[in-house]
Every structure is written in structure tokens, then in C-alpha cells.
Amino acid sequence: MSSPKLYLLTNDDEITTLIDKLERALDTGVVSLLQIRRKATLKQYDLATVYQEAELLVSLADEYDVDVVMNDDLELASHFCTGLHLGQRDGSVAVAREILGNDVVIGRTCHSDIALFKQAKKEGATYGAMGTVFASLTKPKAGLVSMPTLQKTANLGLPLCVIGGIALDNAYQLRDGLAGTPLEYIAVTADIMSHSSDTIAAKCRAWQLKLQNW
């Protein structure tokens, strides 16, 4: 069984700080997939700024040959020819697949619901994201998904992404709880992006070691 891949989600740092952090993270080579998730930007700035920021982030990821998915925004994904991650209320996976094509990553939030995971597979998702795994700083009110549910989900023929509160200090708790269940992605935000720029590379290298020893 192959080790899971690190899936990094951006935060709402000011754009120059974010780019600095991402460059340090991507330079370690451990990030396999990057989600551009800029909730505050969408609320605070006009559409031109949203597109300008996205262009900077996509260009940076391209330099490191890292696949990008836009969070919830089909128009942005189509404009920049990236992948897409969709929440349950953010549109159809099947429609997104028709528009974006078969060569991009399209993920679907499935919470802790196996039926939603099955539906994501049926509609053509690349992966289904299940969580929250542990108490999460970014979504403190989200319900937790059980290890038995994750184990059942992993056997349904769609790559599994786990998300929510996962950090270096509980990663092996996740591994041991899943008892050999295959994972495609471990999604992380706060455990890397909430730290200062000068510690990002060390954080990513620590994650690299965790995954190599999975």
C-alpha cells in the first residue's frame, strides 16, 4: 500500500505572505495537491483582485508542477484550467466534469456520509473528502467521522481524502486507527499554514518524513 499524499489548502494570509509560505512549502517537494481556498478574499475584495490573486497562486504551483484545485468556484477553475473542489452546496460534480474535462482533479466534500461518497464516485469525482477527522480550528462545529466509517469508505473504489484537524502530532493516531486502510490524500491547512514563514519548510519536511514512514 502506497503512502498517502499531502494535500495543502491555503489560508487567508495577505497575498505576499501566502506566496512566501507556499513557495517554501512547495520547494520541499512534499505537496502533491494545492487547494486555493481564499474565503476572506472573496468577501473583502472585488472580482478583479480575486482573479489576480488566483493567477499568482496558480503560476507559483505551475513552477513546481503541483496540481491545483479551486475551492467551490467553477468559473475560476475553468478560467485557469485547474481542478476544482466542491462542497455539497456548491454545484454538480458531473457538470464540473463536463466543463473542465477528464484530465483535472475534481473533489467532493462528503462529510461523514458514505452515501454522499458513493454519489461523488457516480458523478465522476477524482476523490471524496471525509471529515472532520479530529477537532478542527478551521471548522470547529463540524461533526467527527469515525474510523470504521473511513475504513468502509476506502473500499468503495474512489480515492479517499481525509480532512479536519490532522496534524503532525496525531497523524500516526490516524494511521493506526485506520489499520492499513488506503488513503489517497491527507488534507492539511492549519498545521502548516498557521505558522510563520521561516518554519514552513521544516514543517513540510516533518510531514514528508511522516508520510515516508506511513
mmCIF file of C-alpha atoms in Angstrom:
data_model
loop_
_atom_site.group_PDB
_atom_site.id
_atom_site.type_symbol
_atom_site.label_atom_id
_atom_site.label_comp_id
_atom_site.label_asym_id
_atom_site.label_seq_id
_atom_site.Cartn_x
_atom_site.Cartn_y
_atom_site.Cartn_z
ATOM 1 C CA MET A 1 0.000 0.000 0.000
ATOM 2 C CA SER A 2 1.397 3.368 -1.003
ATOM 3 C CA SER A 3 1.697 6.233 1.453
ATOM 4 C CA PRO A 4 -0.908 8.987 1.380
ATOM 5 C CA LYS A 5 -0.071 12.261 -0.354
ATOM 6 C CA LEU A 6 -0.028 15.665 1.293
ATOM 7 C CA TYR A 7 -2.856 17.946 0.128
ATOM 8 C CA LEU A 8 -2.255 21.535 1.215
ATOM 9 C CA LEU A 9 -5.038 24.105 1.497
ATOM 10 C CA THR A 10 -4.277 27.809 1.517
ATOM 11 C CA ASN A 11 -5.427 30.100 4.284
ATOM 12 C CA ASP A 12 -6.394 33.782 4.270
ATOM 13 C CA ASP A 13 -2.958 35.288 4.835
ATOM 14 C CA GLU A 14 -2.242 38.526 2.997
ATOM 15 C CA ILE A 15 -1.218 37.517 -0.524
ATOM 16 C CA THR A 16 2.507 38.323 -0.307
ATOM 17 C CA THR A 17 2.797 36.384 2.955
ATOM 18 C CA LEU A 18 0.855 33.496 1.469
ATOM 19 C CA ILE A 19 3.059 33.329 -1.603
ATOM 20 C CA ASP A 20 6.167 33.339 0.582
ATOM 21 C CA LYS A 21 4.804 30.471 2.675
ATOM 22 C CA LEU A 22 3.675 28.483 -0.342
ATOM 23 C CA GLU A 23 6.997 28.861 -2.108
ATOM 24 C CA ARG A 24 8.776 27.468 0.938
ATOM 25 C CA ALA A 25 6.258 24.618 1.198
ATOM 26 C CA LEU A 26 6.273 23.670 -2.468
ATOM 27 C CA ASP A 27 10.060 23.799 -2.613
ATOM 28 C CA THR A 28 10.243 20.811 -0.243
ATOM 29 C CA GLY A 29 8.545 18.611 -2.847
ATOM 30 C CA VAL A 30 6.118 17.056 -0.377
ATOM 31 C CA VAL A 31 2.928 18.836 -1.532
ATOM 32 C CA SER A 32 1.074 16.783 -4.147
ATOM 33 C CA LEU A 33 -2.077 18.868 -4.461
ATOM 34 C CA LEU A 34 -2.828 22.504 -3.631
ATOM 35 C CA GLN A 35 -6.277 23.916 -2.977
ATOM 36 C CA ILE A 36 -6.743 27.649 -3.414
ATOM 37 C CA ARG A 37 -9.217 28.465 -0.669
ATOM 38 C CA ARG A 38 -9.496 32.213 -0.058
ATOM 39 C CA LYS A 39 -12.762 32.759 1.762
ATOM 40 C CA ALA A 40 -11.832 36.186 3.146
ATOM 41 C CA THR A 41 -10.619 37.432 -0.241
ATOM 42 C CA LEU A 42 -13.980 36.648 -1.790
ATOM 43 C CA LYS A 43 -15.747 38.689 0.895
ATOM 44 C CA GLN A 44 -13.356 41.656 1.074
ATOM 45 C CA TYR A 45 -12.206 42.306 -2.476
ATOM 46 C CA ASP A 46 -13.615 42.806 -5.941
ATOM 47 C CA LEU A 47 -13.603 40.140 -8.620
ATOM 48 C CA ALA A 48 -10.513 41.548 -10.329
ATOM 49 C CA THR A 49 -8.487 41.099 -7.138
ATOM 50 C CA VAL A 50 -9.763 37.541 -6.728
ATOM 51 C CA TYR A 51 -8.586 36.699 -10.233
ATOM 52 C CA GLN A 52 -5.239 38.479 -9.759
ATOM 53 C CA GLU A 53 -4.544 36.508 -6.595
ATOM 54 C CA ALA A 54 -5.577 33.257 -8.227
ATOM 55 C CA GLU A 55 -3.269 33.910 -11.171
ATOM 56 C CA LEU A 56 -0.303 34.445 -8.854
ATOM 57 C CA LEU A 57 -1.032 31.258 -6.911
ATOM 58 C CA VAL A 58 -1.658 29.095 -9.967
ATOM 59 C CA SER A 59 1.550 30.354 -11.588
ATOM 60 C CA LEU A 60 3.530 29.511 -8.468
ATOM 61 C CA ALA A 61 2.104 25.989 -8.338
ATOM 62 C CA ASP A 62 2.870 25.542 -12.039
ATOM 63 C CA GLU A 63 6.521 26.370 -11.362
ATOM 64 C CA TYR A 64 6.664 23.385 -9.018
ATOM 65 C CA ASP A 65 4.468 21.143 -11.175
ATOM 66 C CA VAL A 66 1.844 20.836 -8.418
ATOM 67 C CA ASP A 67 -1.793 20.304 -9.386
ATOM 68 C CA VAL A 68 -4.241 22.979 -8.245
ATOM 69 C CA VAL A 69 -7.902 22.790 -7.326
ATOM 70 C CA MET A 70 -10.047 25.860 -6.787
ATOM 71 C CA ASN A 71 -12.349 25.820 -3.807
ATOM 72 C CA ASP A 72 -16.016 25.890 -4.864
ATOM 73 C CA ASP A 73 -15.520 28.192 -7.872
ATOM 74 C CA LEU A 74 -16.171 26.552 -11.231
ATOM 75 C CA GLU A 75 -15.647 29.809 -13.133
ATOM 76 C CA LEU A 76 -12.181 30.311 -11.640
ATOM 77 C CA ALA A 77 -11.274 26.692 -12.313
ATOM 78 C CA SER A 78 -12.425 26.946 -15.906
ATOM 79 C CA HIS A 79 -10.610 30.248 -16.461
ATOM 80 C CA PHE A 80 -7.282 28.970 -15.121
ATOM 81 C CA CYS A 81 -7.671 25.377 -16.372
ATOM 82 C CA THR A 82 -7.314 23.957 -12.878
ATOM 83 C CA GLY A 83 -9.139 21.322 -10.911
ATOM 84 C CA LEU A 84 -11.989 22.022 -8.517
ATOM 85 C CA HIS A 85 -13.159 21.070 -5.052
ATOM 86 C CA LEU A 86 -16.910 21.253 -4.460
ATOM 87 C CA GLY A 87 -18.833 21.331 -1.211
ATOM 88 C CA GLN A 88 -22.243 19.709 -1.118
ATOM 89 C CA ARG A 89 -23.972 23.041 -1.850
ATOM 90 C CA ASP A 90 -21.551 24.275 -4.499
ATOM 91 C CA GLY A 91 -22.692 22.619 -7.681
ATOM 92 C CA SER A 92 -22.670 19.327 -9.505
ATOM 93 C CA VAL A 93 -19.571 17.189 -9.920
ATOM 94 C CA ALA A 94 -20.997 15.847 -13.183
ATOM 95 C CA VAL A 95 -21.459 19.364 -14.604
ATOM 96 C CA ALA A 96 -17.986 20.388 -13.460
ATOM 97 C CA ARG A 97 -16.506 17.291 -15.085
ATOM 98 C CA GLU A 98 -18.290 18.075 -18.339
ATOM 99 C CA ILE A 99 -16.941 21.634 -18.348
ATOM 100 C CA LEU A 100 -13.409 21.002 -17.035
ATOM 101 C CA GLY A 101 -12.745 17.709 -18.802
ATOM 102 C CA ASN A 102 -11.390 14.376 -17.684
ATOM 103 C CA ASP A 103 -7.792 15.404 -17.046
ATOM 104 C CA VAL A 104 -8.265 17.607 -13.967
ATOM 105 C CA VAL A 105 -8.801 16.751 -10.318
ATOM 106 C CA ILE A 106 -12.345 17.246 -9.046
ATOM 107 C CA GLY A 107 -13.019 16.584 -5.386
ATOM 108 C CA ARG A 108 -16.227 16.488 -3.406
ATOM 109 C CA THR A 109 -16.861 17.142 0.280
ATOM 110 C CA CYS A 110 -18.694 14.128 1.687
ATOM 111 C CA HIS A 111 -18.579 14.928 5.424
ATOM 112 C CA SER A 112 -19.091 11.628 7.248
ATOM 113 C CA ASP A 113 -21.745 10.269 4.887
ATOM 114 C CA ILE A 114 -20.966 7.120 2.912
ATOM 115 C CA ALA A 115 -23.958 7.744 0.638
ATOM 116 C CA LEU A 116 -22.500 11.105 -0.379
ATOM 117 C CA PHE A 117 -19.180 9.393 -1.096
ATOM 118 C CA LYS A 118 -20.907 6.862 -3.342
ATOM 119 C CA GLN A 119 -22.695 9.689 -5.142
ATOM 120 C CA ALA A 120 -19.403 11.526 -5.695
ATOM 121 C CA LYS A 121 -17.996 8.421 -7.332
ATOM 122 C CA LYS A 122 -21.076 8.063 -9.521
ATOM 123 C CA GLU A 123 -20.807 11.675 -10.703
ATOM 124 C CA GLY A 124 -17.153 11.343 -11.690
ATOM 125 C CA ALA A 125 -15.203 12.819 -8.786
ATOM 126 C CA THR A 126 -11.470 12.177 -8.543
ATOM 127 C CA TYR A 127 -11.652 11.831 -4.767
ATOM 128 C CA GLY A 128 -14.120 12.143 -1.932
ATOM 129 C CA ALA A 129 -13.169 14.116 1.173
ATOM 130 C CA MET A 130 -14.314 12.743 4.520
ATOM 131 C CA GLY A 131 -14.076 14.604 7.785
ATOM 132 C CA THR A 132 -13.747 16.139 10.232
ATOM 133 C CA VAL A 133 -11.225 13.549 11.471
ATOM 134 C CA PHE A 134 -10.109 15.432 14.584
ATOM 135 C CA ALA A 135 -11.344 18.648 16.192
ATOM 136 C CA SER A 136 -10.543 21.361 13.668
ATOM 137 C CA LEU A 137 -9.553 25.002 14.103
ATOM 138 C CA THR A 138 -10.978 25.944 10.701
ATOM 139 C CA LYS A 139 -14.322 24.172 11.225
ATOM 140 C CA PRO A 140 -14.832 23.851 14.996
ATOM 141 C CA LYS A 141 -18.550 22.977 14.731
ATOM 142 C CA ALA A 142 -18.129 20.157 12.216
ATOM 143 C CA GLY A 143 -19.028 16.640 13.311
ATOM 144 C CA LEU A 144 -16.336 13.983 13.524
ATOM 145 C CA VAL A 145 -16.163 11.000 11.207
ATOM 146 C CA SER A 146 -15.467 7.621 12.805
ATOM 147 C CA MET A 147 -12.575 5.364 11.874
ATOM 148 C CA PRO A 148 -14.939 2.479 10.962
ATOM 149 C CA THR A 149 -16.745 4.820 8.543
ATOM 150 C CA LEU A 150 -13.444 5.775 6.925
ATOM 151 C CA GLN A 151 -12.498 2.118 6.609
ATOM 152 C CA LYS A 152 -15.782 1.303 4.853
ATOM 153 C CA THR A 153 -15.473 4.322 2.594
ATOM 154 C CA ALA A 154 -11.974 3.424 1.468
ATOM 155 C CA ASN A 155 -13.241 0.167 -0.025
ATOM 156 C CA LEU A 156 -15.777 1.787 -2.375
ATOM 157 C CA GLY A 157 -13.436 2.306 -5.304
ATOM 158 C CA LEU A 158 -12.997 6.089 -5.100
ATOM 159 C CA PRO A 159 -9.760 7.595 -3.724
ATOM 160 C CA LEU A 160 -10.238 8.815 -0.167
ATOM 161 C CA CYS A 161 -9.128 12.190 1.168
ATOM 162 C CA VAL A 162 -9.262 12.810 4.905
ATOM 163 C CA ILE A 163 -9.542 16.324 6.295
ATOM 164 C CA GLY A 164 -10.077 18.196 9.511
ATOM 165 C CA GLY A 165 -7.722 18.771 12.432
ATOM 166 C CA ILE A 166 -4.987 16.467 11.118
ATOM 167 C CA ALA A 167 -1.532 17.435 12.379
ATOM 168 C CA LEU A 168 1.938 16.022 12.844
ATOM 169 C CA ASP A 169 1.178 15.018 16.425
ATOM 170 C CA ASN A 170 -1.937 12.985 15.558
ATOM 171 C CA ALA A 171 -1.055 11.685 12.083
ATOM 172 C CA TYR A 172 0.022 8.282 13.366
ATOM 173 C CA GLN A 173 -3.114 8.112 15.525
ATOM 174 C CA LEU A 174 -4.988 8.356 12.235
ATOM 175 C CA ARG A 175 -2.755 5.736 10.631
ATOM 176 C CA ASP A 176 -3.161 3.287 13.492
ATOM 177 C CA GLY A 177 -6.905 3.887 13.714
ATOM 178 C CA LEU A 178 -7.322 3.033 10.053
ATOM 179 C CA ALA A 179 -5.304 -0.186 10.348
ATOM 180 C CA GLY A 180 -3.983 -0.306 6.798
ATOM 181 C CA THR A 181 -6.907 1.423 5.098
ATOM 182 C CA PRO A 182 -5.635 3.050 1.879
ATOM 183 C CA LEU A 183 -5.652 6.847 1.778
ATOM 184 C CA GLU A 184 -5.038 8.978 -1.288
ATOM 185 C CA TYR A 185 -4.709 12.378 0.390
ATOM 186 C CA ILE A 186 -4.249 13.870 3.828
ATOM 187 C CA ALA A 187 -5.534 17.447 3.686
ATOM 188 C CA VAL A 188 -3.822 19.982 5.930
ATOM 189 C CA THR A 189 -4.243 23.695 6.486
ATOM 190 C CA ALA A 190 -3.559 24.999 9.981
ATOM 191 C CA ASP A 191 -0.783 22.562 10.891
ATOM 192 C CA ILE A 192 1.364 24.126 8.167
ATOM 193 C CA MET A 193 -0.135 27.435 7.072
ATOM 194 C CA SER A 194 -0.828 28.897 10.527
ATOM 195 C CA HIS A 195 2.894 29.062 11.283
ATOM 196 C CA SER A 196 5.419 31.751 10.435
ATOM 197 C CA SER A 197 7.144 31.667 7.063
ATOM 198 C CA ASP A 198 10.536 30.718 8.481
ATOM 199 C CA THR A 199 9.133 27.483 9.969
ATOM 200 C CA ILE A 200 7.113 26.317 6.941
ATOM 201 C CA ALA A 201 9.872 24.324 5.247
ATOM 202 C CA ALA A 202 10.705 22.461 8.455
ATOM 203 C CA LYS A 203 7.025 21.671 8.979
ATOM 204 C CA CYS A 204 6.742 20.286 5.460
ATOM 205 C CA ARG A 205 9.889 18.191 5.812
ATOM 206 C CA ALA A 206 8.494 16.750 9.041
ATOM 207 C CA TRP A 207 5.337 15.824 7.141
ATOM 208 C CA GLN A 208 7.467 14.282 4.411
ATOM 209 C CA LEU A 209 9.130 12.048 6.972
ATOM 210 C CA LYS A 210 5.776 11.068 8.492
ATOM 211 C CA LEU A 211 4.415 10.046 5.107
ATOM 212 C CA GLN A 212 7.568 8.191 4.097
ATOM 213 C CA ASN A 213 7.239 6.107 7.270
ATOM 214 C CA TRP A 214 3.497 5.580 6.931
#
